Amino acid sequence: MAKNSSFIDTIDQIITDGVKKGILHLNNEDDFLQGNLIKLKGKDVVNFGSCSYLGLEFDRRLKDGAIDAIEKYGTQFSESRAYVSIKLYKDLEEHFEKIFKASVIISPTTTLGHIAAVPVLVSQNDAVIIDHQAHNSIQTACNLLKPKGIHVELVRHNRLDILEERIKELKSKHEKIWYMADGIYSMYGDACPVKELYALMDKYKELNLYVDDAHGMSCFGANGGGYVMSFGSLHPRAVLAVSLAKAFATGGAVLVFPDKEMARKVRTCGGPLITSGPMQPSALGAAIASAKIHLSDEIYELQNTLQDNIQFARLMIKKYGLPIISASAAPVFFIGVSLPKLGYNMVRRMLNDGYYLNLGIFPAVPMKNTGIRFTITCLHTFSQIEKMIERMAQHLTIAMQEEEITLNQIYSAFKMPVPSDMQIEEQVASILNAGSLVVEEYKTIHAIEQDEWNNLLGSKGSFDWNGLQFLEKSFTNNKIAEENWEFDYLLVRDASNKVILATFLTTALWKDDMLSHASISEQIEEQRIHDPYFLTSKVVSIGSLLTEGEHLFLDKNSPHWKSALQLLFKYISQLQEKYEASNLMIRDFICEDAEVDSYFVDNGYFKVNMPNSYVIEDLNWKSTEDYLQRLSSNGRYDVKRYVLRDEYKFEIKVVNDPTEADLELYYNMYLNVKNNSLALNTFNLPFKVFKNMVNNKQWDITKLILKPEFDNKNLNKPLAVMFCYVADSNYIPMILGLDYSYHKEYRVYKQAMYSIIKRAKALNCKKMYMGFAADSEKRMFGAQARTTYGYMQTKENYNLEVLGSYNAYQNKQTVKIKNDTVSI
Amino acid sequence: MILSKSEFCQFSLKAKKRLVMEYGELLLDRSFIQEKVCIYKIYEFHVEAIYNKQNNELIKMEPIFSIPLLKYYVTAGKKK
């Protein structure tokens, strides 16, 4: 799914949910701060979310530095650095040149530093490869390169093998290849493989490195130069950006360059360095004081204290058996909890218990990889660290029971093996937790009683018992991967044998851009010419790619509906593992339901907007005039003008027993339509589907023919063919084929639509499900739009990030895709 | 959660001192010509902390593995 407005809506939904739950957007209530206690909601809590790793923010020397600077220079020096810089800047830059032993530029923030440096450093002939977990601020700066047509692509996190493959491919076409990464990654606290990268840079002279070492600054390296600098002097083709707003404790940022000329050019041409405001005297004064500490041996004492605390925290995490996700020497820790609901529960519990920790949630991590992120600083005592971890372990046990999540699920979400001593406890817990609901799982519709299925879902679309039989027959035993679907059925009954939940699921290969803007799909389809399965994912979905409508029967009047949904979540996750699928989709919800929304988000699903689906609810008109009267005035006008005017020139024929040649013609007509629209981008249907439709009584096939006297091109073949499914008095047009020969003279698509509406009426159907897309035409004929949405879960965000980096309406740019990278 | 002797030994001298200050209990201290020795009980073992008397600097802090050594310090106190 595209990272478009729907993506923003998703973030809004998740963050707002966190705000409502009282764990995000908090404000402290202290009048005075000293140490690591902060007051939240009237209570003193130990802050385990601070990035001031060395605890220097309370150092007297830094405070005095800030106060002294204000006394001397005022609260601000409000001039662009392009004109005049306050003296403190020069003093501070001299200190940093000693720390980094390289040329430096000071910037008000790291983000502004990236925005200043990246567009200057990267030339038109260069290519950029971004680690997909690199900080958002780097990605923002790289977005400025795209309009210039500079090749930008993402690569999977820390995969230097793929990076090397990409270098080999790109180096002949590009002068420099920039790899953008973080020194210490902000969410999991894992590190950039600097040593291996330097080796790669020595091997490929085209490779340049740009690293954001915000979380490594001060904590590592000689004079606290950071994680990258802990590997020795800066590589001659590396540029470093470090934050002064974390362990350095003053605000601001530093850009470090391998040579003076590069620094000069960025200083001269970097946008924010010309037009944005400078750092203010107070921050500069404090920074000079902090830099002096960094240039003394005291920095090593602080680094050692921090490392002692990190070592102690790691030992405690191990002893208390918490599922930690990465192991590095960084002060950032991430305890996996898998689903957001457990994350919310844990952060809330810990806050109530006197510990503030961060929730690591989408989009920073995939939904199913939610976790508790916490940081360790020099201000923490061992006992604070131990008590926090002890309480976290105690709360996790209880919260897991409350949220019905097992350790096995957590470890599995992070693709980590469950520690052997925990496996037996898990099995026992799972037996004890088995509820009173009865789950029935089936592999074919034949195993389900026909009437029962049709009573539950038969009137919702083309997936009544016979419809599913047709789908199973059509999408199995085919040669091509995308034409073979897995079918699974789930029924959940309560103790009285009443069905609370029923649905069917298909597992198939989907195009990731299926719901993206057509212009994005257009760009991606060009890449699929070389790599047909580029940006495709195996998806376990409720419903199928050839059905629409409410695929999920859920009895919300039952007190057990949430438990039944839990069983569905569990089942769909099992299918995901079984079929090695990347994404999960629970789709075609029509009515907004805040309770259901929240429940899905808590369980790791995010909401995605689907195209509107259209329905004609009333086919009960008595005459054409009566029908027209029921349309909007615009619709009435359009139907008269574009359809009724030429209606007499067409005839509609029901297709019975078509020949193989006829079917091939119809199939090609379908491909005409399919290839003309990328609004809902799917793989082509197999020819077998068309053969099977002919042999199934519930498929009503009609063709629209131009009468011979008007066929001045002597085509002598249908202009449209319509394949519609009839179920429980519903008429469901599924597939349309068109011949565009008379496209200009006659509005053939509109004629076809009108013909099937008449056909539905003739068959005494009561309702028409008109499907997705072609909004204006469907409205014209009186169809009502239904806002449709689904819930999705992705195993990882990589493809989502790649899709999000495409621009709708973008002009075509260079692109060649290979392996796990994408050019934009 | 208790630490074992070997886990305690993995920490730096400064961290050991912090551990003892936060979790330990001073059992006894003995003064010798150049050094002062403090014996702490921490977790399920005893720790011997040796300070340079001249500058009161901690120079060693290790778990006591030998019972006779512990007895020696206790006895040394009685003789006083």
Short mmCIF file of N, CA and C in Angstrom, two decimals, chain A residues 25 44 53 97 102 115 146 194 252 260 288 343 379 392 456 515 547 581 585 594 690-691 741 790 824:
data_model
loop_
_atom_site.label_atom_id
_atom_site.label_comp_id
_atom_site.label_asym_id
_atom_site.label_seq_id
_atom_site.Cartn_x
_atom_site.Cartn_y
_atom_site.Cartn_z
N HIS A 25 2.98 12.18 24.03
CA HIS A 25 2.75 13.63 24.12
C HIS A 25 2.58 14.08 25.58
N ASP A 44 6.46 11.43 40.68
CA ASP A 44 7.87 11.38 40.31
C ASP A 44 8.18 10.02 39.71
N TYR A 53 23.02 10.93 27.54
CA TYR A 53 23.60 9.69 28.09
C TYR A 53 24.66 9.92 29.18
N GLU A 97 37.46 20.99 16.03
CA GLU A 97 38.54 20.54 15.14
C GLU A 97 39.57 19.73 15.92
N ALA A 102 39.64 17.18 12.25
CA ALA A 102 39.15 17.34 10.88
C ALA A 102 38.42 18.67 10.78
N ILE A 115 20.29 18.83 5.82
CA ILE A 115 19.66 19.57 4.71
C ILE A 115 20.68 20.54 4.07
N LYS A 146 15.80 14.13 -5.09
CA LYS A 146 14.97 13.46 -6.11
C LYS A 146 14.47 14.38 -7.21
N VAL A 194 31.10 -0.24 10.79
CA VAL A 194 32.04 0.77 10.27
C VAL A 194 33.29 0.11 9.67
N GLY A 252 22.34 21.68 19.20
CA GLY A 252 23.20 21.96 18.06
C GLY A 252 23.72 20.69 17.42
N LYS A 260 39.16 20.42 3.96
CA LYS A 260 38.72 21.80 4.18
C LYS A 260 37.83 22.30 3.05
N ILE A 288 30.81 25.08 24.44
CA ILE A 288 32.27 25.25 24.64
C ILE A 288 32.69 24.56 25.94
N GLY A 343 2.55 -3.31 24.15
CA GLY A 343 3.42 -2.14 24.35
C GLY A 343 2.72 -1.08 25.16
N LEU A 379 23.38 9.02 34.89
CA LEU A 379 22.65 9.45 36.09
C LEU A 379 21.93 8.30 36.78
N MET A 392 9.80 -4.55 35.16
CA MET A 392 9.38 -4.80 33.78
C MET A 392 9.13 -6.31 33.58
N LEU A 456 -24.50 -17.26 6.22
CA LEU A 456 -23.59 -16.32 6.88
C LEU A 456 -23.05 -15.28 5.91
N LEU A 515 -2.93 -0.61 -4.37
CA LEU A 515 -3.81 0.50 -4.03
C LEU A 515 -3.11 1.86 -4.18
N THR A 547 -12.77 -10.96 -5.41
CA THR A 547 -14.06 -10.78 -4.74
C THR A 547 -14.05 -9.45 -4.01
N ALA A 581 4.32 -15.80 4.27
CA ALA A 581 3.78 -14.56 3.68
C ALA A 581 4.34 -13.34 4.41
N MET A 585 -3.86 -9.05 5.52
CA MET A 585 -4.87 -8.04 5.18
C MET A 585 -6.25 -8.52 5.61
N ALA A 594 -15.11 2.87 15.74
CA ALA A 594 -13.93 3.28 16.51
C ALA A 594 -13.42 2.16 17.41
N PHE A 690 -11.71 -17.72 -17.21
CA PHE A 690 -12.77 -17.47 -18.20
C PHE A 690 -13.42 -18.78 -18.64
N LYS A 691 -12.60 -19.79 -18.78
CA LYS A 691 -13.14 -21.10 -19.16
C LYS A 691 -14.09 -21.61 -18.08
N SER A 741 -12.26 0.07 -30.47
CA SER A 741 -12.37 0.54 -31.85
C SER A 741 -13.34 1.71 -31.99
N GLY A 790 -9.55 -1.33 5.09
CA GLY A 790 -9.09 -2.63 5.60
C GLY A 790 -8.03 -2.41 6.67
N ILE A 824 14.74 5.34 -7.29
CA ILE A 824 13.54 6.16 -7.29
C ILE A 824 13.73 7.34 -8.24
#
